Coordinates of C-alpha atoms and ligand atoms in Angstrom, one line a residue:
X232 CA 0.0 0.0 0.0
X233 CA 1.2 3.5 -0.8
X234 CA 2.3 5.3 2.3
X235 CA 3.6 8.8 2.2
X236 CA 5.7 9.8 5.1
X237 CA 5.6 13.5 4.4
X238 CA 1.9 13.4 4.3
X239 CA 1.8 11.7 7.6
X240 CA 4.1 14.1 9.3
X241 CA 3.1 17.4 7.8
X242 CA -0.1 19.3 8.4
X243 CA -2.1 21.6 6.3
X244 CA -2.7 24.9 8.1
X245 CA -5.1 27.7 7.3
X246 CA -4.3 31.2 8.7
X247 CA -6.6 34.2 8.9
X248 CA -4.1 36.9 9.6
X249 CA -6.5 39.7 10.6
X250 CA -5.6 43.2 11.8
X251 CA -7.2 42.4 15.1
X252 CA -7.1 38.6 15.5
X253 CA -5.2 35.7 14.1
X254 CA -7.0 32.4 13.7
X255 CA -5.3 29.1 12.8
X256 CA -7.1 26.0 11.5
X257 CA -5.4 22.7 11.2
X258 CA -6.7 20.1 8.8
X259 CA -8.5 17.4 10.6
X260 CA -8.4 19.2 13.9
X261 CA -10.3 22.5 13.6
X262 CA -9.6 26.0 14.8
X263 CA -6.7 25.6 17.3
X264 CA -5.7 29.3 17.7
X265 CA -7.7 32.4 18.1
X266 CA -5.5 35.2 19.5
X267 CA -5.0 39.0 19.1
X268 CA -2.6 39.9 16.3
X269 CA -0.3 41.8 18.7
X270 CA 3.4 41.6 19.5
X271 CA 5.2 43.2 22.4
X272 CA 8.9 44.1 21.8
X273 CA 11.5 45.2 24.2
X274 CA 13.2 48.2 22.6
X275 CA 16.2 47.8 24.8
X276 CA 17.4 44.6 23.1
X277 CA 14.8 44.5 20.3
X278 CA 13.6 41.1 21.5
X279 CA 10.0 40.0 21.4
X280 CA 8.6 39.5 24.9
X281 CA 5.1 38.4 24.1
X282 CA 2.8 37.5 21.3
X283 CA -1.0 37.1 21.1
X284 CA -3.1 37.1 24.3
X285 CA -0.1 37.8 26.4
X286 CA 0.9 40.9 24.4
X287 CA -2.8 42.1 24.5
X288 CA -2.7 42.0 28.2
X289 CA 0.2 44.4 28.1
X290 CA -1.6 47.0 25.9
X291 CA -1.5 50.4 27.5
X292 CA 0.3 49.0 30.6
X293 CA 3.9 48.6 29.6
X294 CA 6.9 50.6 30.8
X295 CA 8.8 52.7 28.3
X296 CA 11.1 50.1 26.9
X297 CA 8.3 47.8 25.8
X298 CA 6.4 48.6 22.7
X299 CA 3.2 46.8 21.8
X300 CA 2.6 46.7 18.1
X301 CA 0.0 45.4 15.7
X302 CA 2.0 44.2 12.7
X303 CA -1.1 44.0 10.5
X304 CA -2.4 47.6 10.9
X305 CA -4.4 48.1 7.8
X306 CA -5.1 44.6 6.7
X307 CA -1.7 44.0 5.2
X308 CA 1.7 43.5 6.8
X309 CA 2.9 46.8 8.2
X310 CA 6.1 45.5 9.8
X311 CA 7.4 42.4 7.9
X312 CA 10.0 41.3 10.5
X313 CA 7.6 41.3 13.4
X314 CA 4.8 39.8 11.3
X315 CA 7.1 37.0 10.3
X316 CA 7.9 36.3 14.0
X317 CA 4.2 36.3 14.8
X318 CA 3.4 33.9 11.9
X319 CA 6.3 31.6 13.1
X320 CA 5.0 31.7 16.6
X321 CA 1.5 30.6 15.6
X322 CA 2.7 28.0 13.2
X323 CA 5.0 26.4 15.8
X324 CA 2.2 26.5 18.3
X325 CA 0.2 24.1 16.1
X326 CA 2.9 22.3 14.3
X327 CA 5.5 21.1 16.7
X328 CA 7.5 18.9 14.3
X329 CA 10.1 21.1 12.8
X330 CA 11.5 18.4 10.5
X331 CA 8.5 18.6 8.2
X332 CA 7.2 21.9 7.0
X333 CA 3.5 22.5 6.7
X334 CA 1.6 23.7 3.7
X335 CA 0.0 27.0 4.6
X336 CA -3.0 28.8 3.2
X337 CA -3.4 32.5 4.2
X338 CA -6.2 34.8 3.5
X339 CA -5.5 38.3 2.2
X340 CA -7.8 41.3 1.7
X341 CA -9.1 41.4 -1.9
X342 CA -7.4 44.6 -2.7
X343 CA -3.8 43.7 -1.9
X344 CA -1.1 44.6 -4.3
X345 CA 1.4 42.2 -5.8
X346 CA 4.2 43.3 -3.6
X347 CA 2.0 43.0 -0.5
X348 CA 1.2 39.4 -1.5
X349 CA 4.9 38.7 -2.0
X350 CA 5.6 40.0 1.6
X351 CA 2.9 37.7 3.1
X352 CA 4.3 34.7 1.1
X353 CA 7.9 35.4 2.0
X354 CA 7.0 35.9 5.7
X355 CA 5.2 32.6 5.8
X356 CA 8.0 30.8 4.0
X357 CA 10.6 32.2 6.3
X358 CA 8.4 31.3 9.2
X359 CA 8.6 27.6 8.1
X360 CA 5.9 27.0 5.5
X361 CA 6.8 24.5 2.7
X362 CA 4.2 25.9 0.3
X363 CA 2.1 29.0 0.7
X364 CA -1.2 29.5 -1.0
X365 CA -3.3 32.7 -0.8
X366 CA -7.0 33.2 -0.9
X367 CA -9.0 36.5 -1.0
X368 CA -10.7 37.1 2.3
X369 CA -14.2 37.7 0.9
X370 CA -14.0 34.4 -1.0
X371 CA -12.9 32.6 2.2
X372 CA -15.7 34.1 4.2
X373 CA -18.3 33.3 1.6
X374 CA -17.2 29.7 1.7
X375 CA -17.2 29.8 5.5
X376 CA -20.8 31.0 5.6
X377 CA -21.9 28.4 3.0
X378 CA -22.6 30.6 0.0
X379 CA -22.6 28.8 -3.4
X380 CA -19.4 30.5 -4.6
X381 CA -19.0 28.3 -7.7
X382 CA -22.4 29.0 -9.0
X383 CA -23.6 31.8 -11.3
X384 CA -25.5 33.6 -8.5
X385 CA -24.4 36.9 -7.0
X386 CA -23.7 37.1 -3.3
X387 CA -22.7 40.0 -1.3
X388 CA -20.4 39.8 1.7
X389 CA -19.6 42.6 4.2
X390 CA -16.7 41.9 6.5
X391 CA -16.0 44.5 9.2
X392 CA -12.7 43.7 10.9
X393 CA -10.3 45.7 13.1
X394 CA -8.6 47.8 10.4
X395 CA -10.6 47.5 7.3
X396 CA -14.2 46.9 6.1
X397 CA -14.3 44.8 2.9
X398 CA -17.4 44.6 0.8
X399 CA -17.5 42.2 -2.1
X400 CA -19.8 40.8 -4.7
X401 CA -19.0 37.3 -5.7
X402 CA -20.2 35.0 -8.5
X403 CA -18.8 31.9 -10.3
X404 CA -15.8 31.6 -8.0
X405 CA -14.6 35.1 -8.6
X406 CA -14.9 38.6 -7.2
X407 CA -17.1 40.7 -9.4
X408 CA -16.6 44.0 -7.6
X409 CA -15.3 45.0 -4.2
X410 CA -14.5 47.9 -2.1
X411 CA -12.3 48.2 1.0
X412 CA -12.3 51.2 3.4
X413 CA -10.0 51.8 6.3
X414 CA -12.9 52.3 8.6
X415 CA -13.8 49.4 10.9
X416 CA -13.5 48.3 14.5
X417 CA -10.3 50.3 15.4
X418 CA -11.8 53.5 14.0
X419 CA -14.8 53.0 16.2
X420 CA -12.6 52.6 19.3
X421 CA -10.6 55.7 18.3
X422 CA -13.9 57.7 17.9
X423 CA -15.0 56.7 21.4
X424 CA -11.6 57.6 22.8
X425 CA -11.8 61.1 21.2
X426 CA -15.4 61.5 22.4
X427 CA -14.5 60.8 26.0
X428 CA -11.5 63.2 25.8
X429 CA -13.5 66.0 24.3
X430 CA -16.7 65.7 26.2
X431 CA -15.5 64.6 29.6
X432 CA -11.8 65.4 29.7
X433 CA -11.3 61.7 30.3
X434 CA -8.3 60.0 28.8
X435 CA -9.0 56.3 28.3
X436 CA -7.0 53.4 26.8
X437 CA -7.6 51.4 23.7
X438 CA -8.9 48.4 25.6
X439 CA -11.4 50.5 27.6
X440 CA -12.6 52.2 24.3
X441 CA -13.2 48.7 22.8
X442 CA -15.1 47.6 25.9
X443 CA -17.4 50.6 25.7
X444 CA -18.1 49.9 22.0
X445 CA -18.8 46.2 22.6
X446 CA -20.9 46.8 25.7
X447 CA -23.0 49.9 24.9
X448 CA -22.1 50.7 21.3
X449 CA -25.1 50.7 18.9
X450 CA -26.0 51.7 15.4
X451 CA -29.8 52.1 16.0
X452 CA -31.8 53.3 18.9
X453 CA -32.5 50.6 21.6
X454 CA -35.8 50.0 23.2
X455 CA -34.0 50.4 26.5
X456 CA -30.9 52.4 26.3
X457 CA -27.8 51.2 28.2
X458 CA -25.3 52.8 30.7
X459 CA -21.8 52.0 31.6
X460 CA -19.1 53.3 33.9
X461 CA -16.0 54.3 32.0
X462 CA -12.7 54.6 33.8
X463 CA -9.6 56.6 32.8
X464 CA -7.5 59.6 33.8
X465 CA -8.8 63.1 34.2
X466 CA -7.0 65.3 31.8
X467 CA -7.1 68.4 33.9
X468 CA -6.6 67.0 37.4
X469 CA -4.4 64.2 36.3
X470 CA -6.1 61.7 38.6
X471 CA -8.0 58.5 38.0
X472 CA -11.7 59.2 37.3
X473 CA -14.9 57.2 36.4
X474 CA -17.8 58.5 34.5
X475 CA -21.1 57.0 33.6
X476 CA -22.0 57.3 29.9
X477 CA -25.0 56.1 28.0
X478 CA -25.6 54.3 24.7
X479 CA -27.3 57.4 23.2
X480 CA -24.1 59.5 23.3
X481 CA -21.9 56.6 22.3
X482 CA -24.2 56.0 19.3
X483 CA -23.9 59.7 18.4
X484 CA -20.1 59.4 18.6
X485 CA -20.0 56.2 16.5
X486 CA -22.2 57.8 13.8
X487 CA -19.3 58.9 11.6
X488 CA -17.6 55.4 11.2
X489 CA -21.0 53.7 11.0
X490 CA -22.2 56.1 8.3
X491 CA -19.0 55.5 6.3
X492 CA -19.6 51.8 6.3
X493 CA -23.3 52.2 5.3
X494 CA -22.2 54.6 2.5
X495 CA -19.6 52.1 1.2
X496 CA -22.3 49.3 1.1
X497 CA -24.6 51.6 -0.9
X498 CA -21.8 52.6 -3.3
X499 CA -20.9 48.9 -3.9
X500 CA -24.5 48.1 -4.6
X501 CA -24.6 51.0 -7.2
X502 CA -21.7 49.5 -9.0
X503 CA -23.0 46.0 -9.2
X504 CA -24.1 44.7 -12.6
X505 CA -27.9 44.5 -12.9
X506 CA -28.2 40.7 -13.1
X507 CA -26.3 40.3 -10.0
X508 CA -28.2 43.1 -8.3
X509 CA -31.3 41.1 -8.8
X510 CA -29.7 38.1 -7.0
X511 CA -28.6 40.4 -4.1
X512 CA -32.1 41.8 -3.8
X513 CA -33.4 38.3 -3.3
X514 CA -30.6 36.9 -1.2
X515 CA -29.4 40.0 0.6
X516 CA -26.1 40.8 2.3
X517 CA -24.2 38.6 4.7
X518 CA -22.4 40.3 7.6
X519 CA -19.1 38.8 8.9
X520 CA -16.1 40.0 11.0
X521 CA -16.1 41.1 14.6
X522 CA -17.2 44.6 13.8
X523 CA -20.5 43.4 12.4
X524 CA -21.4 42.4 16.0
X525 CA -22.0 46.1 16.8
X526 CA -25.5 46.2 18.2
X527 CA -28.2 47.3 15.7
X528 CA -25.8 47.4 12.7
X529 CA -27.8 44.8 10.8
X530 CA -31.0 46.7 11.5
X531 CA -29.4 50.0 10.3
X532 CA -28.3 48.3 7.1
X533 CA -31.8 46.8 6.6
X534 CA -33.4 50.3 7.1
X535 CA -31.0 51.9 4.7
X536 CA -30.9 49.4 1.8
X537 CA -34.3 47.6 2.2
X538 CA -32.4 44.3 1.6
X539 CA -32.4 41.1 3.6
X540 CA -29.4 41.4 6.0
X541 CA -28.1 38.3 7.7
X542 CA -25.5 38.3 10.4
X543 CA -23.3 35.2 9.9
X544 CA -23.1 32.6 12.7
X545 CA -19.9 33.1 14.6
X546 CA -18.9 36.0 12.3
X547 CA -15.3 36.2 13.6
X548 CA -14.4 32.7 12.4
X549 CA -16.0 32.7 8.9
X550 CA -12.7 33.5 7.1
X551 CA -10.7 30.8 8.8
X552 CA -13.5 28.2 8.5
X553 CA -13.8 29.0 4.7
X554 CA -10.0 28.7 4.3
X555 CA -10.2 25.4 6.2
X556 CA -12.8 24.1 3.7
X557 CA -10.3 24.7 0.9
X558 CA -7.7 22.5 2.8
X559 CA -10.3 19.8 3.4
X560 CA -11.5 19.8 -0.3
X561 CA -8.4 21.0 -2.0
X562 CA -9.3 19.7 -5.5
X563 CA -12.7 21.2 -5.4
X564 CA -11.7 24.7 -4.3
X565 CA -8.1 24.9 -5.6
X566 CA -9.3 27.2 -8.4
X567 CA -10.4 29.8 -5.9
X568 CA -6.8 30.3 -4.7
X569 CA -5.0 33.4 -5.9
X570 CA -2.3 33.1 -8.6
X571 CA 1.1 34.7 -7.7
Ligands
ADP2072 P1 -9.8 41.2 11.8 O1 -10.2 40.3 10.8 O2 -9.4 42.5 11.2 O3 -8.7 40.6 12.7 P2 -12.1 40.6 13.4 O4 -13.1 40.0 12.4 O5 -11.4 39.6 14.3 O6 -11.0 41.5 12.7 O7 -12.9 41.6 14.3 C1 -12.2 42.4 15.3 C2 -13.0 43.7 15.5 O8 -14.4 43.3 16.0 C3 -12.4 44.5 16.7 O9 -12.4 45.8 16.3 C4 -13.4 44.2 17.8 O10 -13.5 45.4 18.7 C5 -14.7 44.1 17.1 N1 -15.8 43.5 17.9 C6 -15.7 42.3 18.4 N2 -16.9 42.0 19.1 C7 -17.6 43.1 19.0 C8 -18.9 43.5 19.5 N3 -19.7 42.7 20.2 N4 -19.4 44.7 19.1 C9 -18.7 45.5 18.3 N5 -17.5 45.2 17.8 C10 -17.0 44.0 18.2
MG2073 MG1 -10.8 39.5 9.1

């Protein structure tokens, strides 16, 4: 009987290298890693002191020699060296056998340039991958949510991540039109941070801002509005301070980034060929990515577009699940991978 050693010892790995979170799927095992895409570096000796969750815990709490960075700022690799270390760290975590190198499939935003693709490929190769395949993120999330990507029906996917919002219309295994804007979860956090500073003289950290967004952030009025105590430092007195804010004012603060996302969706709809528009009218838009969990965002889009809007199940894992499907059915989906 034919027995391939390399097949036995290597694993196929799918990586969703997001601006906010990195997820790793291993063929036959499922999603094994789900950690923030964050690296902490000691600037004294330029050594990495923490990656993932451990680095996230340090956000805003480090001393001056330690810098906490997000190597994937706007959806593409911002700092190749650090990104490479991060990819190596995650690959080693799931693939302990260093003798055999894994095949790795990585998702990239649909708008990446050739040189950005090169950097991602090189980083993964240097990090220990034997072969590297790339797939466009909207294609991966469409597969992950179970859309019929190989059929001649139009589907629209909206993916709101940390750094970018990607909107894509897919049909017949290809991307018909797409749009990417650099307004997503991080921008919402930044807006809340500014709001607290301007209106309450309260300086808050990134993690606090994100907590406010996830707890009381909304895109449409709530039947019962919410309150929350926000902690930070008083800009005038310089001492710790806590202030109660409500969801009405946070909604007002978030209106700018939310409006930008709504406008981008409308613009993409306007640019969609009529036959596919008809499909989208019937089938609607699927929301994925962590940012789509903002309360009331689905309702806001429903009100603005009059289309069916569906929030994907477990929206933060769609991309990696879809990429995992390519690994599991390589022959069937190979043609969806990006060339060079
Ligand atoms: P990426 O693909 O860029 O790594 P993710 O899809 O992992 O991004 O989404 C991360 C973003 O989702 C972060 O900005 C995070 O704050 C946001 N997010 C997560 N949960 C919620 C929530 N319940 N409400 C609003 N935003 C959320
Ligand atoms: Mg993503």
